[in-house]
Amino acid sequence: MFDITSFTLQDMTRCGAALRGLGDGAASMEATADRIVRFLDDHLRDSAGAKACALARLFITRRYRDLDADLQRHAQRLLGAMPEDTGLLCQTLLATVGAQPGWNDRRRSTYYKTLPLTPEVIEQNPMYLQFAETFGVILDRSVTPDPQLIADLEQTSYNVFHVPDALGSPYIPDQEHFVIPCGIRSVLGFFGMLPSGQIYSVVIFTRVAIPRAIVTYLKSLAFHVKLAILPFDEIAVFADTPIAAPDDQRRQMAQLRSEVGGLRQLVEVQEQVVIEQAQHLSALLDERRRQAEQLAATNSDLERQIAENERLRQQAAERAILEERNRLARDLHDSVTQSLYSLTLFAEASQRLLSGGSGERAAAYLGRIGETAQQTLKEMRLLVYELRPLALERTGLVGALQQRLEAVEGRAGVAARLRVEGAIALAPAAEEGLYHIAQEALNNALKHAHAQTVEIRLTATDAHLRLTVEDDGQGFNPHQERGGGMGLVSMHERAAGLGATLDIASVPGTGTQVRLELQHAQQG
């Protein structure tokens, strides 16, 4: 089987060898022609393996006087009378096979069984006119061969014709009753001349589109068909006519010369195909080599880019570590260091008061020492927790917030609660942003507001997600404190980066509520 849509050099060789041997053991040219069209009908397939042929036919030109009575009557009906010249050439159907029952017997053809090659008849068959003119069959008309139809205009003894799109083609006139209802996509044929001067032609109508690129591979099939039918030229054309013995040695020599010439042309065509194939492969190799060089250059660029990105990533990581170290240093200085310094002052003052006998005032200072130590312990726990690996990647937003409340607020004696409503499904970047905003709000409640209770609420709906952090601390004026050291600017910047809205409601002495709302489309 051969895929006609992607006919290869190997297909050309195998198909040609099979066609060339179909004349072995046959009794006539008609019998050989029948084998040829049936072989093509059965072996030419589409890419899915289905039969590609709708109709395959083989024609031979015969002179009117050499036709049988039935074919002569048919020619007379087309001409309207008996031709004046009985040597008129007629294109005669020798074998046919197709998808419809009437296409499988040459005698049942109502029109194409034989066509007198007169200008009037040829006018109705423009495709045949093209290749008939190539051989000088019609001598009283001037026809310019169409290079889109004839594969090689320089050839005068064989050729291939190809109609890539049969629908609407002027070379296939029977559009309404044949091309459209039968689903004809392309027309393919090959033809040549026998020593007797008669033209043989094979015409294949296919249900699949045949690309122009494979036409070169089909040229050799014309020679293989010629070699198959050559022994019967002018000897045994039709199966139902007597076999004529060769009348002289000259005819035998003509057949031998034709066979030798056909073989020589076959070799030339195969050489041409091999050269074209080699050039095509060479071009492909050059293209692949060029693509490989481009790929190598691209890989080199990518490797350099990867190295540069790694360098930038390391620099960014080092900057982040340095910034975090500086932040912790500031926090230690602003909170723990100052608290420890205060403890030192209170302790020295208490010693002096005790030495001077002022026990009541010393007791007050000792109470201040205890309060300051408790606050310092809270801040130290907060700093230690921030130094630990973030639980966000392991447990998600809810788990990380719960862990934070247990590790910091719970140990600091702050009553903390986490309430979750709905399913929390966020992108990693959104989870990280919300976590840091909640963490900053908790830090403020612990370090500055001295809250006794704190509550985190996460509420998720189909439309949005709301995060609320509420405490009962000292409260503050957010408009006055926005530029201060409580991280409010950082919270607003993170919220803006997420495309969320952030609102901080607080009044001195009444606690603080931080509310963030993230729309569903912005959750990642």
Short mmCIF file of C-alpha atoms in Angstrom, two decimals, residues 10 90 154 210 256 313 325 369 429 456-457 465:
data_model
loop_
_atom_site.label_atom_id
_atom_site.label_comp_id
_atom_site.label_asym_id
_atom_site.label_seq_id
_atom_site.Cartn_x
_atom_site.Cartn_y
_atom_site.Cartn_z
CA GLN A 10 10.82 4.06 -1.79
CA CYS A 90 -9.79 8.22 -31.13
CA GLU A 154 10.32 19.81 -21.95
CA ILE A 210 -2.49 15.29 -3.77
CA LEU A 256 13.06 -3.25 -28.72
CA ARG A 313 19.48 36.10 43.32
CA ARG A 325 19.76 41.82 60.33
CA ILE A 369 11.45 46.43 87.19
CA ALA A 429 2.19 35.28 47.11
CA ILE A 456 -7.96 37.11 64.04
CA ARG A 457 -10.91 36.47 61.72
CA LEU A 465 -11.66 37.20 51.39
#
